[in-house]
Amino acid sequence: MNNEFPKLSKKEFKILELLVANGEMFGLEMIEASEGELKRGTIYVTLQRMGDKGYVESREEPREHPEIGIPRRKYWATGLGEKVYQTNLKAREFFNSELVWGGVN
Amino acid sequence: MVRETPISSEVEFEYDSYLWILKFLRVLRKIFRMQIFYQVEYKYVRGEKLTLKLVDLLNENKIMFSGLVFSYPFDCTNDMKKLNDDLESFVKKWRKEMLNSLKESQNEKIKLISPLGNKLLMISGFLFSKINQKEVFEAVVADWQEEYFEALFKKEIWKARWINVRYTYAFLAAMWMKSPIGDLIQFVIKIAKQ
């Protein structure tokens, strides 16, 4: 049994939130959907790190003829990524619930 | 209006030896003093046509072209010198005809540009590993190209230029994050959070 709680940074949480909700997405689509939370330069570094952890996977999507250019990468959340996301989501919901704070704002 | 449009080339020709293709590329390199990244579409089969797709041609004068298919019948002989001469004249004629056809097909002034982000990719390719290059930096440039061409398609030239500025910054930010200093800062942040 793994005793280490899989923490997600704000960006990682946002990325997984988008991927779990939308299935496969391009990086640019995630940037547009995040409304400024995810940045163009740093998203791919974050995605690579998440890939190393096993939370996301990706594949190259070749351009359709007659488009030219470097093929874009499409990303999706793995089973582990979804599990980690759901865990973090439940943890946040619990932390923000009345059970923890009672009547205190 | 200056139109910045990328174009690609496909050249079809018949050869009776795969080695001729390599010699053809050497001639191109010699004539244009350019780096050539090429992709062979089909495996060579004796006597059949072979399509050689030339992508991302660069030279000192910053030329990239795409979208033109050009067919030229070759006289294949075993005489290398004659073949080289044929190839040289073919390429010169090809280039001249290609540029002329571009100018004829569009009345606007044509400006040929180098592939977006290419110089930055060359720097990152030198500094970082292949995996980082493929998964991080090429991904940034792919998005760059996507947004840039979309802006050009809508004839938003100034927006396209702003996109260039924005993505140059984004690329440099990605390089910074992937550098050892970026990793060190990430490590320090991780420790501080614990």
mmCIF file of C-alpha atoms in Angstrom:
data_model
loop_
_atom_site.group_PDB
_atom_site.id
_atom_site.type_symbol
_atom_site.label_atom_id
_atom_site.label_comp_id
_atom_site.label_asym_id
_atom_site.label_seq_id
_atom_site.Cartn_x
_atom_site.Cartn_y
_atom_site.Cartn_z
ATOM 1 C CA MET A 1 0.000 0.000 0.000
ATOM 2 C CA ASN A 2 1.284 3.435 -0.934
ATOM 3 C CA ASN A 3 1.379 5.792 2.057
ATOM 4 C CA GLU A 4 2.392 8.849 0.084
ATOM 5 C CA PHE A 5 -0.443 11.214 -0.752
ATOM 6 C CA PRO A 6 -0.184 12.284 -4.407
ATOM 7 C CA LYS A 7 -0.147 16.063 -4.230
ATOM 8 C CA LEU A 8 -0.999 18.108 -7.256
ATOM 9 C CA SER A 9 0.129 21.646 -7.902
ATOM 10 C CA LYS A 10 -2.424 24.218 -9.011
ATOM 11 C CA LYS A 11 -1.435 23.810 -12.665
ATOM 12 C CA GLU A 12 -1.411 20.025 -12.517
ATOM 13 C CA PHE A 13 -4.842 20.046 -10.932
ATOM 14 C CA LYS A 14 -6.180 22.351 -13.627
ATOM 15 C CA ILE A 15 -4.707 20.227 -16.403
ATOM 16 C CA LEU A 16 -6.190 17.046 -14.996
ATOM 17 C CA GLU A 17 -9.508 18.789 -14.446
ATOM 18 C CA LEU A 18 -9.638 19.727 -18.111
ATOM 19 C CA LEU A 19 -8.477 16.332 -19.367
ATOM 20 C CA VAL A 20 -10.878 14.377 -17.183
ATOM 21 C CA ALA A 21 -13.763 16.570 -18.309
ATOM 22 C CA ASN A 22 -12.876 16.686 -22.011
ATOM 23 C CA GLY A 23 -10.946 13.517 -22.780
ATOM 24 C CA GLU A 24 -8.136 14.224 -25.243
ATOM 25 C CA MET A 25 -6.944 17.764 -25.724
ATOM 26 C CA PHE A 26 -4.169 19.687 -27.379
ATOM 27 C CA GLY A 27 -1.995 21.923 -25.236
ATOM 28 C CA LEU A 28 -3.357 25.042 -26.895
ATOM 29 C CA GLU A 29 -6.931 23.939 -26.207
ATOM 30 C CA MET A 30 -6.057 23.510 -22.540
ATOM 31 C CA ILE A 31 -4.513 26.991 -22.435
ATOM 32 C CA GLU A 32 -7.637 28.525 -23.954
ATOM 33 C CA ALA A 33 -9.971 26.572 -21.677
ATOM 34 C CA SER A 34 -8.009 27.454 -18.542
ATOM 35 C CA GLU A 35 -8.802 31.189 -18.896
ATOM 36 C CA GLY A 36 -5.280 32.343 -18.118
ATOM 37 C CA GLU A 37 -4.315 29.820 -15.467
ATOM 38 C CA LEU A 38 -2.088 27.846 -17.807
ATOM 39 C CA LYS A 39 0.657 29.616 -19.757
ATOM 40 C CA ARG A 40 2.036 28.837 -23.181
ATOM 41 C CA GLY A 41 5.655 28.444 -22.164
ATOM 42 C CA THR A 42 5.195 26.382 -19.041
ATOM 43 C CA ILE A 43 2.324 24.063 -19.871
ATOM 44 C CA TYR A 44 4.443 21.625 -21.833
ATOM 45 C CA VAL A 45 7.080 21.444 -19.141
ATOM 46 C CA THR A 46 4.306 20.662 -16.635
ATOM 47 C CA LEU A 47 2.770 18.118 -18.998
ATOM 48 C CA GLN A 48 6.115 16.423 -19.449
ATOM 49 C CA ARG A 49 6.581 16.195 -15.694
ATOM 50 C CA MET A 50 3.083 14.799 -15.317
ATOM 51 C CA GLY A 51 3.884 12.291 -18.029
ATOM 52 C CA ASP A 52 6.962 11.196 -16.090
ATOM 53 C CA LYS A 53 4.766 10.676 -13.030
ATOM 54 C CA GLY A 54 2.297 8.669 -15.104
ATOM 55 C CA TYR A 55 -0.637 11.053 -14.816
ATOM 56 C CA VAL A 56 -0.930 11.874 -18.519
ATOM 57 C CA GLU A 57 0.039 10.349 -21.819
ATOM 58 C CA SER A 58 0.426 11.900 -25.217
ATOM 59 C CA ARG A 59 0.766 11.130 -28.867
ATOM 60 C CA GLU A 60 1.696 13.100 -31.935
ATOM 61 C CA GLU A 61 -1.180 14.095 -34.132
ATOM 62 C CA PRO A 62 0.073 14.532 -37.698
ATOM 63 C CA ARG A 63 -1.200 17.527 -39.586
ATOM 64 C CA GLU A 64 -3.943 16.959 -42.110
ATOM 65 C CA HIS A 65 -3.128 17.638 -45.735
ATOM 66 C CA PRO A 66 -2.520 20.344 -46.987
ATOM 67 C CA GLU A 67 -1.396 21.739 -43.621
ATOM 68 C CA ILE A 68 2.305 21.755 -42.936
ATOM 69 C CA GLY A 69 4.328 22.185 -39.799
ATOM 70 C CA ILE A 70 5.472 20.292 -36.747
ATOM 71 C CA PRO A 71 2.883 17.699 -35.606
ATOM 72 C CA ARG A 72 0.983 18.723 -32.510
ATOM 73 C CA ARG A 73 0.696 16.620 -29.361
ATOM 74 C CA LYS A 74 -2.572 15.398 -28.001
ATOM 75 C CA TYR A 75 -2.806 14.618 -24.285
ATOM 76 C CA TRP A 76 -5.125 12.521 -22.160
ATOM 77 C CA ALA A 77 -5.316 11.559 -18.482
ATOM 78 C CA THR A 78 -4.294 8.046 -17.558
ATOM 79 C CA GLY A 79 -6.175 5.933 -15.054
ATOM 80 C CA LEU A 80 -3.680 6.936 -12.403
ATOM 81 C CA GLY A 81 -4.079 10.586 -13.350
ATOM 82 C CA GLU A 82 -7.855 10.382 -13.003
ATOM 83 C CA LYS A 83 -7.512 8.646 -9.677
ATOM 84 C CA VAL A 84 -5.094 11.268 -8.387
ATOM 85 C CA TYR A 85 -7.360 14.037 -9.641
ATOM 86 C CA GLN A 86 -10.453 12.569 -7.968
ATOM 87 C CA THR A 87 -8.497 12.087 -4.751
ATOM 88 C CA ASN A 88 -7.302 15.678 -4.741
ATOM 89 C CA LEU A 89 -10.755 16.944 -5.662
ATOM 90 C CA LYS A 90 -12.377 15.064 -2.783
ATOM 91 C CA ALA A 91 -9.642 16.269 -0.426
ATOM 92 C CA ARG A 92 -10.305 19.895 -1.446
ATOM 93 C CA GLU A 93 -14.054 19.492 -1.131
ATOM 94 C CA PHE A 94 -13.649 17.975 2.303
ATOM 95 C CA PHE A 95 -11.250 20.714 3.377
ATOM 96 C CA ASN A 96 -13.702 23.381 2.277
ATOM 97 C CA SER A 97 -16.740 21.662 3.764
ATOM 98 C CA GLU A 98 -18.609 22.528 6.899
ATOM 99 C CA LEU A 99 -17.232 19.428 8.537
ATOM 100 C CA VAL A 100 -13.863 21.166 8.784
ATOM 101 C CA TRP A 101 -14.859 24.770 9.161
ATOM 102 C CA GLY A 102 -18.270 24.434 10.722
ATOM 103 C CA GLY A 103 -19.927 27.823 10.668
ATOM 104 C CA VAL A 104 -16.619 29.688 10.247
ATOM 105 C CA ASN A 105 -16.081 31.477 6.910
ATOM 106 C CA MET B 1 0.414 43.921 -48.901
ATOM 107 C CA VAL B 2 3.286 41.690 -47.952
ATOM 108 C CA ARG B 3 2.068 38.141 -47.643
ATOM 109 C CA GLU B 4 4.003 35.764 -45.497
ATOM 110 C CA THR B 5 2.973 32.350 -46.690
ATOM 111 C CA PRO B 6 4.806 29.107 -46.079
ATOM 112 C CA ILE B 7 4.919 26.565 -48.897
ATOM 113 C CA SER B 8 6.300 23.028 -49.249
ATOM 114 C CA SER B 9 7.637 21.109 -52.230
ATOM 115 C CA GLU B 10 7.242 17.634 -53.557
ATOM 116 C CA VAL B 11 9.500 16.506 -56.314
ATOM 117 C CA GLU B 12 8.827 13.354 -58.314
ATOM 118 C CA PHE B 13 11.408 11.707 -60.428
ATOM 119 C CA GLU B 14 12.515 8.283 -61.595
ATOM 120 C CA TYR B 15 15.834 6.851 -60.664
ATOM 121 C CA ASP B 16 17.355 3.473 -61.096
ATOM 122 C CA SER B 17 19.317 3.713 -57.916
ATOM 123 C CA TYR B 18 18.571 5.082 -54.469
ATOM 124 C CA LEU B 19 22.063 6.560 -54.391
ATOM 125 C CA TRP B 20 21.028 9.101 -57.000
ATOM 126 C CA ILE B 21 18.671 10.638 -54.465
ATOM 127 C CA LEU B 22 21.487 11.267 -52.054
ATOM 128 C CA LYS B 23 23.544 12.785 -54.836
ATOM 129 C CA PHE B 24 20.577 14.974 -55.747
ATOM 130 C CA LEU B 25 20.441 16.279 -52.218
ATOM 131 C CA ARG B 26 24.154 16.917 -52.213
ATOM 132 C CA VAL B 27 23.744 18.986 -55.356
ATOM 133 C CA LEU B 28 20.946 20.992 -53.719
ATOM 134 C CA ARG B 29 23.137 21.541 -50.726
ATOM 135 C CA LYS B 30 25.987 22.650 -52.944
ATOM 136 C CA ILE B 31 23.886 25.027 -55.010
ATOM 137 C CA PHE B 32 21.940 26.624 -52.234
ATOM 138 C CA ARG B 33 24.330 26.075 -49.329
ATOM 139 C CA MET B 34 21.361 25.003 -47.321
ATOM 140 C CA GLN B 35 20.475 22.554 -44.654
ATOM 141 C CA ILE B 36 17.961 20.053 -45.879
ATOM 142 C CA PHE B 37 15.567 18.059 -43.803
ATOM 143 C CA TYR B 38 13.867 15.571 -46.001
ATOM 144 C CA GLN B 39 11.452 12.761 -45.726
ATOM 145 C CA VAL B 40 11.254 9.945 -48.226
ATOM 146 C CA GLU B 41 7.610 9.156 -48.841
ATOM 147 C CA TYR B 42 8.026 5.704 -50.352
ATOM 148 C CA LYS B 43 10.671 3.041 -50.166
ATOM 149 C CA TYR B 44 12.596 2.807 -53.371
ATOM 150 C CA VAL B 45 11.468 0.089 -55.759
ATOM 151 C CA ARG B 46 13.480 -0.312 -58.925
ATOM 152 C CA GLY B 47 11.827 1.350 -61.878
ATOM 153 C CA GLU B 48 9.001 2.935 -59.894
ATOM 154 C CA LYS B 49 8.534 6.585 -59.184
ATOM 155 C CA LEU B 50 9.814 7.834 -55.909
ATOM 156 C CA THR B 51 8.377 10.899 -54.267
ATOM 157 C CA LEU B 52 10.804 12.861 -52.238
ATOM 158 C CA LYS B 53 9.144 15.346 -49.985
ATOM 159 C CA LEU B 54 11.383 18.239 -49.147
ATOM 160 C CA VAL B 55 10.329 19.893 -45.948
ATOM 161 C CA ASP B 56 11.849 22.807 -44.146
ATOM 162 C CA LEU B 57 14.403 23.898 -46.621
ATOM 163 C CA LEU B 58 16.521 26.648 -45.172
ATOM 164 C CA ASN B 59 19.369 28.706 -46.414
ATOM 165 C CA GLU B 60 21.298 31.790 -45.478
ATOM 166 C CA ASN B 61 18.711 33.953 -47.186
ATOM 167 C CA LYS B 62 15.889 32.467 -45.128
ATOM 168 C CA ILE B 63 13.818 30.600 -47.649
ATOM 169 C CA MET B 64 11.135 28.077 -46.979
ATOM 170 C CA PHE B 65 8.781 26.811 -49.572
ATOM 171 C CA SER B 66 5.899 24.384 -49.668
ATOM 172 C CA GLY B 67 2.777 23.450 -51.595
ATOM 173 C CA LEU B 68 4.160 23.045 -55.088
ATOM 174 C CA VAL B 69 4.339 19.744 -56.906
ATOM 175 C CA PHE B 70 6.819 19.670 -59.708
ATOM 176 C CA SER B 71 7.455 16.825 -62.100
ATOM 177 C CA TYR B 72 10.529 16.692 -64.254
ATOM 178 C CA PRO B 73 11.583 13.821 -66.505
ATOM 179 C CA PHE B 74 15.143 12.790 -65.919
ATOM 180 C CA ASP B 75 17.619 11.279 -68.283
ATOM 181 C CA CYS B 76 19.248 8.687 -66.030
ATOM 182 C CA THR B 77 22.669 7.677 -67.166
ATOM 183 C CA ASN B 78 25.621 6.119 -65.485
ATOM 184 C CA ASP B 79 27.655 9.195 -66.281
ATOM 185 C CA MET B 80 27.865 10.971 -62.923
ATOM 186 C CA LYS B 81 29.100 14.239 -64.257
ATOM 187 C CA LYS B 82 26.293 14.446 -66.783
ATOM 188 C CA LEU B 83 23.793 13.531 -64.099
ATOM 189 C CA ASN B 84 25.173 16.179 -61.798
ATOM 190 C CA ASP B 85 24.942 18.748 -64.579
ATOM 191 C CA ASP B 86 21.393 17.615 -65.278
ATOM 192 C CA LEU B 87 20.542 17.880 -61.616
ATOM 193 C CA GLU B 88 22.066 21.337 -61.294
ATOM 194 C CA SER B 89 20.204 22.712 -64.263
ATOM 195 C CA PHE B 90 17.022 20.969 -63.100
ATOM 196 C CA VAL B 91 17.203 22.488 -59.647
ATOM 197 C CA LYS B 92 17.971 25.960 -61.005
ATOM 198 C CA LYS B 93 15.097 25.706 -63.435
ATOM 199 C CA TRP B 94 12.858 24.283 -60.710
ATOM 200 C CA ARG B 95 13.600 27.096 -58.331
ATOM 201 C CA LYS B 96 13.142 29.758 -60.993
ATOM 202 C CA GLU B 97 9.905 28.221 -62.252
ATOM 203 C CA MET B 98 8.603 27.799 -58.731
ATOM 204 C CA LEU B 99 9.227 31.437 -57.832
ATOM 205 C CA ASN B 100 7.739 32.613 -61.126
ATOM 206 C CA SER B 101 4.639 30.507 -60.686
ATOM 207 C CA LEU B 102 4.202 31.900 -57.204
ATOM 208 C CA LYS B 103 4.429 35.446 -58.473
ATOM 209 C CA GLU B 104 2.053 34.754 -61.343
ATOM 210 C CA SER B 105 -0.523 33.048 -59.178
ATOM 211 C CA GLN B 106 -0.644 35.883 -56.720
ATOM 212 C CA ASN B 107 -0.463 39.528 -57.597
ATOM 213 C CA GLU B 108 0.614 40.556 -54.151
ATOM 214 C CA LYS B 109 4.205 40.838 -53.127
ATOM 215 C CA ILE B 110 5.517 37.498 -51.949
ATOM 216 C CA LYS B 111 7.788 37.177 -48.982
ATOM 217 C CA LEU B 112 9.335 33.830 -48.202
ATOM 218 C CA ILE B 113 10.130 33.238 -44.559
ATOM 219 C CA SER B 114 12.071 30.688 -42.596
ATOM 220 C CA PRO B 115 10.095 28.185 -40.532
ATOM 221 C CA LEU B 116 8.807 29.673 -37.312
ATOM 222 C CA GLY B 117 10.859 28.958 -34.251
ATOM 223 C CA ASN B 118 13.503 27.187 -36.267
ATOM 224 C CA LYS B 119 16.487 29.021 -34.862
ATOM 225 C CA LEU B 120 15.220 28.582 -31.323
ATOM 226 C CA LEU B 121 14.719 24.869 -32.001
ATOM 227 C CA MET B 122 18.286 24.634 -33.199
ATOM 228 C CA ILE B 123 19.517 26.187 -29.943
ATOM 229 C CA SER B 124 17.312 23.975 -27.782
ATOM 230 C CA GLY B 125 18.310 20.934 -29.846
ATOM 231 C CA PHE B 126 21.904 21.672 -29.005
ATOM 232 C CA LEU B 127 21.343 22.335 -25.296
ATOM 233 C CA PHE B 128 18.715 19.779 -24.355
ATOM 234 C CA SER B 129 18.018 16.090 -24.865
ATOM 235 C CA LYS B 130 15.982 14.671 -27.759
ATOM 236 C CA ILE B 131 13.091 13.807 -25.472
ATOM 237 C CA ASN B 132 12.889 17.370 -24.139
ATOM 238 C CA GLN B 133 13.191 18.695 -27.660
ATOM 239 C CA LYS B 134 10.347 16.519 -28.883
ATOM 240 C CA GLU B 135 7.963 16.753 -25.948
ATOM 241 C CA VAL B 136 8.472 20.335 -24.853
ATOM 242 C CA PHE B 137 10.080 22.627 -27.395
ATOM 243 C CA GLU B 138 8.585 21.203 -30.567
ATOM 244 C CA ALA B 139 5.188 21.269 -28.885
ATOM 245 C CA VAL B 140 5.594 24.984 -28.176
ATOM 246 C CA VAL B 141 6.607 25.647 -31.783
ATOM 247 C CA ALA B 142 3.709 23.544 -33.102
ATOM 248 C CA ASP B 143 1.244 25.754 -31.213
ATOM 249 C CA TRP B 144 3.153 28.805 -32.363
ATOM 250 C CA GLN B 145 2.728 27.803 -35.984
ATOM 251 C CA GLU B 146 -0.929 26.988 -35.451
ATOM 252 C CA GLU B 147 -1.787 30.392 -33.970
ATOM 253 C CA TYR B 148 0.459 32.287 -36.368
ATOM 254 C CA PHE B 149 -1.031 30.801 -39.528
ATOM 255 C CA GLU B 150 -4.529 31.205 -38.198
ATOM 256 C CA ALA B 151 -3.854 34.910 -37.720
ATOM 257 C CA LEU B 152 -2.380 35.156 -41.218
ATOM 258 C CA PHE B 153 -5.367 33.347 -42.673
ATOM 259 C CA LYS B 154 -7.612 35.965 -41.104
ATOM 260 C CA LYS B 155 -5.244 38.632 -42.510
ATOM 261 C CA GLU B 156 -4.405 39.862 -39.015
ATOM 262 C CA ILE B 157 -0.771 40.673 -39.719
ATOM 263 C CA TRP B 158 -0.147 42.647 -36.542
ATOM 264 C CA LYS B 159 -1.673 39.934 -34.417
ATOM 265 C CA ALA B 160 0.590 37.427 -36.153
ATOM 266 C CA ARG B 161 3.607 39.552 -35.274
ATOM 267 C CA TRP B 162 2.465 39.825 -31.668
ATOM 268 C CA ILE B 163 2.102 36.031 -31.598
ATOM 269 C CA ASN B 164 5.751 35.767 -32.672
ATOM 270 C CA VAL B 165 6.792 37.952 -29.745
ATOM 271 C CA ARG B 166 4.625 36.049 -27.295
ATOM 272 C CA TYR B 167 5.829 32.642 -28.324
ATOM 273 C CA THR B 168 9.465 33.679 -28.393
ATOM 274 C CA TYR B 169 9.029 34.612 -24.751
ATOM 275 C CA ALA B 170 7.158 31.347 -24.075
ATOM 276 C CA PHE B 171 9.929 29.316 -25.696
ATOM 277 C CA LEU B 172 12.602 31.049 -23.637
ATOM 278 C CA ALA B 173 10.517 30.511 -20.499
ATOM 279 C CA ALA B 174 10.299 26.798 -21.311
ATOM 280 C CA MET B 175 14.081 26.684 -21.819
ATOM 281 C CA TRP B 176 14.563 28.375 -18.473
ATOM 282 C CA MET B 177 12.260 25.908 -16.720
ATOM 283 C CA LYS B 178 14.031 22.933 -18.268
ATOM 284 C CA SER B 179 17.475 24.269 -17.464
ATOM 285 C CA PRO B 180 19.360 23.058 -14.359
ATOM 286 C CA ILE B 181 18.615 26.397 -12.661
ATOM 287 C CA GLY B 182 14.916 25.946 -13.327
ATOM 288 C CA ASP B 183 15.085 22.420 -11.895
ATOM 289 C CA LEU B 184 16.921 23.737 -8.845
ATOM 290 C CA ILE B 185 14.288 26.392 -8.220
ATOM 291 C CA GLN B 186 11.560 23.757 -8.601
ATOM 292 C CA PHE B 187 13.376 21.572 -6.069
ATOM 293 C CA VAL B 188 13.703 24.446 -3.594
ATOM 294 C CA ILE B 189 9.993 25.238 -3.937
ATOM 295 C CA LYS B 190 9.142 21.581 -3.354
ATOM 296 C CA ILE B 191 11.268 21.470 -0.198
ATOM 297 C CA ALA B 192 9.838 24.755 1.066
ATOM 298 C CA LYS B 193 6.295 23.448 0.685
ATOM 299 C CA GLN B 194 6.985 20.386 2.828
#
